JSON list of C-alpha atoms in Angstrom, two decimals:
[
{"chain": "A", "resi": 188, "resn": "MET", "atom": "CA", "xyz": [120.94, 105.03, 95.47]},
{"chain": "A", "resi": 189, "resn": "LYS", "atom": "CA", "xyz": [122.95, 103.89, 98.48]},
{"chain": "A", "resi": 190, "resn": "LYS", "atom": "CA", "xyz": [124.82, 100.68, 97.78]},
{"chain": "A", "resi": 191, "resn": "ALA", "atom": "CA", "xyz": [126.72, 99.00, 100.60]},
{"chain": "A", "resi": 192, "resn": "CYS", "atom": "CA", "xyz": [129.33, 96.27, 100.62]},
{"chain": "A", "resi": 193, "resn": "PHE", "atom": "CA", "xyz": [129.79, 93.80, 103.46]},
{"chain": "A", "resi": 194, "resn": "CYS", "atom": "CA", "xyz": [133.10, 91.93, 103.14]},
{"chain": "A", "resi": 195, "resn": "GLY", "atom": "CA", "xyz": [134.22, 88.90, 105.09]},
{"chain": "A", "resi": 196, "resn": "THR", "atom": "CA", "xyz": [135.50, 85.36, 104.80]},
{"chain": "A", "resi": 197, "resn": "PHE", "atom": "CA", "xyz": [132.26, 83.85, 106.17]},
{"chain": "A", "resi": 198, "resn": "ASP", "atom": "CA", "xyz": [134.07, 80.66, 107.21]},
{"chain": "A", "resi": 199, "resn": "PRO", "atom": "CA", "xyz": [131.29, 79.71, 107.87]},
{"chain": "A", "resi": 200, "resn": "VAL", "atom": "CA", "xyz": [128.48, 82.24, 107.72]},
{"chain": "A", "resi": 201, "resn": "THR", "atom": "CA", "xyz": [126.90, 82.71, 111.16]},
{"chain": "A", "resi": 202, "resn": "GLN", "atom": "CA", "xyz": [123.63, 83.96, 112.58]},
{"chain": "A", "resi": 203, "resn": "GLY", "atom": "CA", "xyz": [125.58, 87.08, 113.53]},
{"chain": "A", "resi": 204, "resn": "HIS", "atom": "CA", "xyz": [126.49, 87.75, 109.89]},
{"chain": "A", "resi": 205, "resn": "LEU", "atom": "CA", "xyz": [122.89, 87.24, 108.82]},
{"chain": "A", "resi": 206, "resn": "ASP", "atom": "CA", "xyz": [121.64, 89.60, 111.50]},
{"chain": "A", "resi": 207, "resn": "LEU", "atom": "CA", "xyz": [123.98, 92.36, 110.30]},
{"chain": "A", "resi": 208, "resn": "ILE", "atom": "CA", "xyz": [123.06, 91.81, 106.65]},
{"chain": "A", "resi": 209, "resn": "GLN", "atom": "CA", "xyz": [119.32, 91.83, 107.39]},
{"chain": "A", "resi": 210, "resn": "ARG", "atom": "CA", "xyz": [119.68, 95.04, 109.37]},
{"chain": "A", "resi": 211, "resn": "ALA", "atom": "CA", "xyz": [121.79, 96.61, 106.60]},
{"chain": "A", "resi": 212, "resn": "THR", "atom": "CA", "xyz": [118.98, 96.01, 104.09]},
{"chain": "A", "resi": 213, "resn": "ARG", "atom": "CA", "xyz": [116.85, 98.44, 106.09]},
{"chain": "A", "resi": 214, "resn": "LEU", "atom": "CA", "xyz": [119.53, 101.13, 105.75]},
{"chain": "A", "resi": 215, "resn": "PHE", "atom": "CA", "xyz": [120.67, 100.71, 102.15]},
{"chain": "A", "resi": 216, "resn": "ASP", "atom": "CA", "xyz": [119.00, 100.23, 98.77]},
{"chain": "A", "resi": 217, "resn": "GLU", "atom": "CA", "xyz": [121.34, 97.40, 97.85]},
{"chain": "A", "resi": 218, "resn": "VAL", "atom": "CA", "xyz": [123.75, 95.24, 99.85]},
{"chain": "A", "resi": 219, "resn": "VAL", "atom": "CA", "xyz": [126.49, 93.25, 98.17]},
{"chain": "A", "resi": 220, "resn": "VAL", "atom": "CA", "xyz": [127.95, 90.53, 100.38]},
{"chain": "A", "resi": 221, "resn": "VAL", "atom": "CA", "xyz": [131.51, 89.87, 99.29]},
{"chain": "A", "resi": 222, "resn": "ILE", "atom": "CA", "xyz": [133.41, 86.76, 100.25]},
{"chain": "A", "resi": 223, "resn": "GLY", "atom": "CA", "xyz": [136.99, 87.89, 100.34]},
{"chain": "A", "resi": 224, "resn": "VAL", "atom": "CA", "xyz": [139.38, 85.65, 98.48]},
{"chain": "A", "resi": 225, "resn": "ASN", "atom": "CA", "xyz": [142.75, 85.60, 100.21]},
{"chain": "A", "resi": 226, "resn": "SER", "atom": "CA", "xyz": [145.22, 82.95, 99.11]},
{"chain": "A", "resi": 227, "resn": "ASP", "atom": "CA", "xyz": [147.26, 83.43, 102.31]},
{"chain": "A", "resi": 228, "resn": "LYS", "atom": "CA", "xyz": [144.31, 82.67, 104.59]},
{"chain": "A", "resi": 229, "resn": "HIS", "atom": "CA", "xyz": [143.59, 79.04, 105.39]},
{"chain": "A", "resi": 230, "resn": "THR", "atom": "CA", "xyz": [139.86, 78.48, 105.61]},
{"chain": "A", "resi": 231, "resn": "MET", "atom": "CA", "xyz": [138.02, 75.47, 106.98]},
{"chain": "A", "resi": 232, "resn": "PHE", "atom": "CA", "xyz": [135.43, 75.48, 104.19]},
{"chain": "A", "resi": 233, "resn": "PRO", "atom": "CA", "xyz": [135.97, 75.87, 100.44]},
{"chain": "A", "resi": 234, "resn": "LEU", "atom": "CA", "xyz": [134.90, 79.08, 98.74]},
{"chain": "A", "resi": 235, "resn": "ASP", "atom": "CA", "xyz": [132.12, 77.44, 96.69]},
{"chain": "A", "resi": 236, "resn": "GLN", "atom": "CA", "xyz": [130.59, 75.98, 99.88]},
{"chain": "A", "resi": 237, "resn": "ARG", "atom": "CA", "xyz": [130.69, 79.31, 101.71]},
{"chain": "A", "resi": 238, "resn": "LYS", "atom": "CA", "xyz": [129.09, 81.04, 98.71]},
{"chain": "A", "resi": 239, "resn": "LYS", "atom": "CA", "xyz": [126.35, 78.39, 98.51]},
{"chain": "A", "resi": 240, "resn": "TRP", "atom": "CA", "xyz": [125.57, 78.80, 102.22]},
{"chain": "A", "resi": 241, "resn": "LEU", "atom": "CA", "xyz": [125.37, 82.58, 101.93]},
{"chain": "A", "resi": 242, "resn": "GLU", "atom": "CA", "xyz": [123.15, 82.46, 98.86]},
{"chain": "A", "resi": 243, "resn": "GLU", "atom": "CA", "xyz": [120.82, 79.95, 100.50]},
{"chain": "A", "resi": 244, "resn": "SER", "atom": "CA", "xyz": [120.69, 81.93, 103.76]},
{"chain": "A", "resi": 245, "resn": "LEU", "atom": "CA", "xyz": [119.99, 85.23, 102.00]},
{"chain": "A", "resi": 246, "resn": "LYS", "atom": "CA", "xyz": [117.65, 84.05, 99.24]},
{"chain": "A", "resi": 247, "resn": "ASP", "atom": "CA", "xyz": [114.58, 85.72, 100.79]},
{"chain": "A", "resi": 248, "resn": "LEU", "atom": "CA", "xyz": [116.21, 89.13, 101.12]},
{"chain": "A", "resi": 249, "resn": "CYS", "atom": "CA", "xyz": [115.55, 91.55, 98.28]},
{"chain": "A", "resi": 250, "resn": "HIS", "atom": "CA", "xyz": [118.40, 93.62, 96.90]},
{"chain": "A", "resi": 251, "resn": "VAL", "atom": "CA", "xyz": [121.13, 91.40, 98.39]},
{"chain": "A", "resi": 252, "resn": "THR", "atom": "CA", "xyz": [123.69, 89.66, 96.20]},
{"chain": "A", "resi": 253, "resn": "VAL", "atom": "CA", "xyz": [126.68, 87.47, 96.99]},
{"chain": "A", "resi": 254, "resn": "GLN", "atom": "CA", "xyz": [130.01, 87.63, 95.20]},
{"chain": "A", "resi": 255, "resn": "ALA", "atom": "CA", "xyz": [133.51, 86.31, 95.72]},
{"chain": "A", "resi": 256, "resn": "ARG", "atom": "CA", "xyz": [136.32, 88.77, 95.01]},
{"chain": "A", "resi": 257, "resn": "ALA", "atom": "CA", "xyz": [139.99, 89.28, 95.73]},
{"chain": "A", "resi": 258, "resn": "GLY", "atom": "CA", "xyz": [141.51, 92.61, 96.65]},
{"chain": "A", "resi": 259, "resn": "LEU", "atom": "CA", "xyz": [141.28, 95.38, 99.18]},
{"chain": "A", "resi": 260, "resn": "ALA", "atom": "CA", "xyz": [137.82, 96.25, 100.47]},
{"chain": "A", "resi": 261, "resn": "THR", "atom": "CA", "xyz": [138.03, 99.80, 99.10]},
{"chain": "A", "resi": 262, "resn": "GLU", "atom": "CA", "xyz": [138.98, 98.49, 95.65]},
{"chain": "A", "resi": 263, "resn": "ILE", "atom": "CA", "xyz": [136.07, 96.05, 95.75]},
{"chain": "A", "resi": 264, "resn": "CYS", "atom": "CA", "xyz": [133.70, 98.87, 96.74]},
{"chain": "A", "resi": 265, "resn": "LYS", "atom": "CA", "xyz": [134.87, 100.92, 93.77]},
{"chain": "A", "resi": 266, "resn": "GLU", "atom": "CA", "xyz": [134.53, 97.96, 91.37]},
{"chain": "A", "resi": 267, "resn": "ILE", "atom": "CA", "xyz": [130.94, 97.29, 92.42]},
{"chain": "A", "resi": 268, "resn": "LYS", "atom": "CA", "xyz": [130.11, 101.01, 92.78]},
{"chain": "A", "resi": 269, "resn": "ALA", "atom": "CA", "xyz": [129.35, 100.81, 96.50]},
{"chain": "A", "resi": 270, "resn": "ASN", "atom": "CA", "xyz": [129.87, 103.98, 98.52]},
{"chain": "A", "resi": 271, "resn": "VAL", "atom": "CA", "xyz": [129.54, 102.34, 101.94]},
{"chain": "A", "resi": 272, "resn": "LEU", "atom": "CA", "xyz": [131.55, 99.58, 103.58]},
{"chain": "A", "resi": 273, "resn": "ILE", "atom": "CA", "xyz": [129.66, 97.78, 106.34]},
{"chain": "A", "resi": 274, "resn": "ARG", "atom": "CA", "xyz": [131.54, 96.32, 109.29]},
{"chain": "A", "resi": 275, "resn": "GLY", "atom": "CA", "xyz": [130.20, 94.57, 112.37]},
{"chain": "A", "resi": 276, "resn": "VAL", "atom": "CA", "xyz": [131.52, 94.60, 115.92]},
{"chain": "A", "resi": 277, "resn": "ARG", "atom": "CA", "xyz": [130.73, 92.34, 118.85]},
{"chain": "A", "resi": 278, "resn": "ASN", "atom": "CA", "xyz": [132.95, 93.83, 121.55]},
{"chain": "A", "resi": 279, "resn": "GLY", "atom": "CA", "xyz": [135.63, 96.39, 122.37]},
{"chain": "A", "resi": 280, "resn": "VAL", "atom": "CA", "xyz": [138.40, 94.34, 120.78]},
{"chain": "A", "resi": 281, "resn": "ASP", "atom": "CA", "xyz": [136.47, 94.23, 117.49]},
{"chain": "A", "resi": 282, "resn": "LEU", "atom": "CA", "xyz": [135.80, 97.97, 117.76]},
{"chain": "A", "resi": 283, "resn": "GLU", "atom": "CA", "xyz": [139.48, 98.86, 118.13]},
{"chain": "A", "resi": 284, "resn": "TYR", "atom": "CA", "xyz": [140.37, 96.68, 115.15]},
{"chain": "A", "resi": 285, "resn": "GLU", "atom": "CA", "xyz": [137.56, 98.14, 113.00]},
{"chain": "A", "resi": 286, "resn": "LYS", "atom": "CA", "xyz": [138.44, 101.74, 113.95]},
{"chain": "A", "resi": 287, "resn": "ASN", "atom": "CA", "xyz": [141.97, 101.14, 112.67]},
{"chain": "A", "resi": 288, "resn": "MET", "atom": "CA", "xyz": [140.66, 99.48, 109.49]},
{"chain": "A", "resi": 289, "resn": "ALA", "atom": "CA", "xyz": [138.23, 102.37, 108.90]},
{"chain": "A", "resi": 290, "resn": "ALA", "atom": "CA", "xyz": [141.10, 104.85, 109.20]},
{"chain": "A", "resi": 291, "resn": "MET", "atom": "CA", "xyz": [143.25, 102.85, 106.78]},
{"chain": "A", "resi": 292, "resn": "ASN", "atom": "CA", "xyz": [140.37, 102.49, 104.31]},
{"chain": "A", "resi": 293, "resn": "HIS", "atom": "CA", "xyz": [139.74, 106.25, 104.53]},
{"chain": "A", "resi": 294, "resn": "LEU", "atom": "CA", "xyz": [143.38, 106.85, 103.61]},
{"chain": "A", "resi": 295, "resn": "LEU", "atom": "CA", "xyz": [142.98, 104.56, 100.61]},
{"chain": "A", "resi": 296, "resn": "ASP", "atom": "CA", "xyz": [139.70, 106.08, 99.46]},
{"chain": "A", "resi": 297, "resn": "PRO", "atom": "CA", "xyz": [137.98, 108.90, 101.37]},
{"chain": "A", "resi": 298, "resn": "SER", "atom": "CA", "xyz": [134.87, 108.56, 99.16]},
{"chain": "A", "resi": 299, "resn": "ILE", "atom": "CA", "xyz": [134.01, 105.22, 100.79]},
{"chain": "A", "resi": 300, "resn": "GLU", "atom": "CA", "xyz": [132.28, 105.58, 104.13]},
{"chain": "A", "resi": 301, "resn": "THR", "atom": "CA", "xyz": [132.64, 102.85, 106.76]},
{"chain": "A", "resi": 302, "resn": "VAL", "atom": "CA", "xyz": [129.48, 102.12, 108.74]},
{"chain": "A", "resi": 303, "resn": "ILE", "atom": "CA", "xyz": [129.93, 100.00, 111.84]},
{"chain": "A", "resi": 304, "resn": "LEU", "atom": "CA", "xyz": [126.93, 98.03, 113.06]},
{"chain": "A", "resi": 305, "resn": "LEU", "atom": "CA", "xyz": [126.89, 96.68, 116.60]},
{"chain": "A", "resi": 306, "resn": "ALA", "atom": "CA", "xyz": [126.06, 93.00, 116.93]},
{"chain": "A", "resi": 307, "resn": "SER", "atom": "CA", "xyz": [122.68, 92.28, 118.43]},
{"chain": "A", "resi": 308, "resn": "GLU", "atom": "CA", "xyz": [123.08, 91.23, 122.04]},
{"chain": "A", "resi": 309, "resn": "ASP", "atom": "CA", "xyz": [121.83, 87.70, 121.38]},
{"chain": "A", "resi": 310, "resn": "LYS", "atom": "CA", "xyz": [124.31, 87.28, 118.50]},
{"chain": "A", "resi": 311, "resn": "MET", "atom": "CA", "xyz": [127.50, 88.59, 120.12]},
{"chain": "A", "resi": 312, "resn": "HIS", "atom": "CA", "xyz": [128.88, 85.08, 120.58]},
{"chain": "A", "resi": 313, "resn": "CYS", "atom": "CA", "xyz": [128.27, 84.13, 116.93]},
{"chain": "A", "resi": 314, "resn": "SER", "atom": "CA", "xyz": [131.68, 84.37, 115.32]},
{"chain": "A", "resi": 315, "resn": "SER", "atom": "CA", "xyz": [133.09, 82.11, 112.64]},
{"chain": "A", "resi": 316, "resn": "SER", "atom": "CA", "xyz": [136.12, 81.44, 114.84]},
{"chain": "A", "resi": 317, "resn": "ASN", "atom": "CA", "xyz": [133.84, 80.28, 117.69]},
{"chain": "A", "resi": 318, "resn": "VAL", "atom": "CA", "xyz": [131.98, 78.00, 115.29]},
{"chain": "A", "resi": 319, "resn": "ARG", "atom": "CA", "xyz": [135.22, 76.51, 113.96]},
{"chain": "A", "resi": 320, "resn": "GLU", "atom": "CA", "xyz": [136.48, 75.96, 117.51]},
{"chain": "A", "resi": 321, "resn": "PHE", "atom": "CA", "xyz": [133.26, 74.17, 118.47]},
{"chain": "A", "resi": 322, "resn": "LEU", "atom": "CA", "xyz": [133.54, 72.02, 115.35]},
{"chain": "A", "resi": 323, "resn": "ARG", "atom": "CA", "xyz": [137.10, 71.01, 116.23]},
{"chain": "A", "resi": 324, "resn": "TYR", "atom": "CA", "xyz": [135.72, 69.54, 119.47]},
{"chain": "A", "resi": 325, "resn": "ASN", "atom": "CA", "xyz": [132.60, 68.02, 117.88]},
{"chain": "A", "resi": 326, "resn": "ARG", "atom": "CA", "xyz": [130.23, 70.42, 119.63]},
{"chain": "A", "resi": 327, "resn": "ASP", "atom": "CA", "xyz": [126.80, 71.47, 118.38]},
{"chain": "A", "resi": 328, "resn": "VAL", "atom": "CA", "xyz": [126.88, 74.72, 116.40]},
{"chain": "A", "resi": 329, "resn": "SER", "atom": "CA", "xyz": [123.27, 74.71, 115.20]},
{"chain": "A", "resi": 330, "resn": "GLN", "atom": "CA", "xyz": [122.34, 77.74, 117.32]},
{"chain": "A", "resi": 331, "resn": "MET", "atom": "CA", "xyz": [125.16, 79.82, 115.81]},
{"chain": "A", "resi": 332, "resn": "VAL", "atom": "CA", "xyz": [124.76, 79.07, 112.09]},
{"chain": "A", "resi": 333, "resn": "PRO", "atom": "CA", "xyz": [121.94, 79.18, 109.53]},
{"chain": "A", "resi": 334, "resn": "ALA", "atom": "CA", "xyz": [119.88, 76.00, 109.08]},
{"chain": "A", "resi": 335, "resn": "CYS", "atom": "CA", "xyz": [121.50, 75.15, 105.72]},
{"chain": "A", "resi": 336, "resn": "VAL", "atom": "CA", "xyz": [124.96, 75.21, 107.31]},
{"chain": "A", "resi": 337, "resn": "ALA", "atom": "CA", "xyz": [123.86, 73.11, 110.29]},
{"chain": "A", "resi": 338, "resn": "LYS", "atom": "CA", "xyz": [122.22, 70.58, 107.94]},
{"chain": "A", "resi": 339, "resn": "ASP", "atom": "CA", "xyz": [125.31, 70.25, 105.72]},
{"chain": "A", "resi": 340, "resn": "LEU", "atom": "CA", "xyz": [127.61, 69.95, 108.72]},
{"chain": "A", "resi": 341, "resn": "LYS", "atom": "CA", "xyz": [125.41, 67.27, 110.26]},
{"chain": "A", "resi": 342, "resn": "GLU", "atom": "CA", "xyz": [125.25, 65.32, 106.99]},
{"chain": "A", "resi": 343, "resn": "GLY", "atom": "CA", "xyz": [129.02, 65.68, 106.59]},
{"chain": "A", "resi": 344, "resn": "GLY", "atom": "CA", "xyz": [129.63, 64.43, 110.12]},
{"chain": "A", "resi": 345, "resn": "LYS", "atom": "CA", "xyz": [131.00, 67.74, 111.42]},
{"chain": "A", "resi": 346, "resn": "ALA", "atom": "CA", "xyz": [128.16, 68.72, 113.75]}
]
């Protein structure tokens, strides 16, 4: 059985994240979405909110679970018995960063394979940092995030 892990902060989850996860389910028997817990990283949304949004957005996908974990991606993969680490790239800058991370992860654990999925063309602009920037300027983000996120942001006065 091929089990894959997709790690990120998902601050917030975007349509781009969902696209990658949906596509990964066609490649792997099980996909574990891991919200990385990093005490040094300042997020806009609390962990429990990000987890709720992911679970709601992914509820119709079979064989996908959501967890929050601290630690290095390779350590998380080992803990959950995943042999593949999924990464997504939108552009050349992302690719260079992910190539370096894949090399570092291979040094840490050569048994974990990194699989890089290219963002779908219509989702290349969907990054959490773009969403947060739009929110800072009270711009509509509903096209970039799942419906549950857009609804909560609207009700909370952020969108």
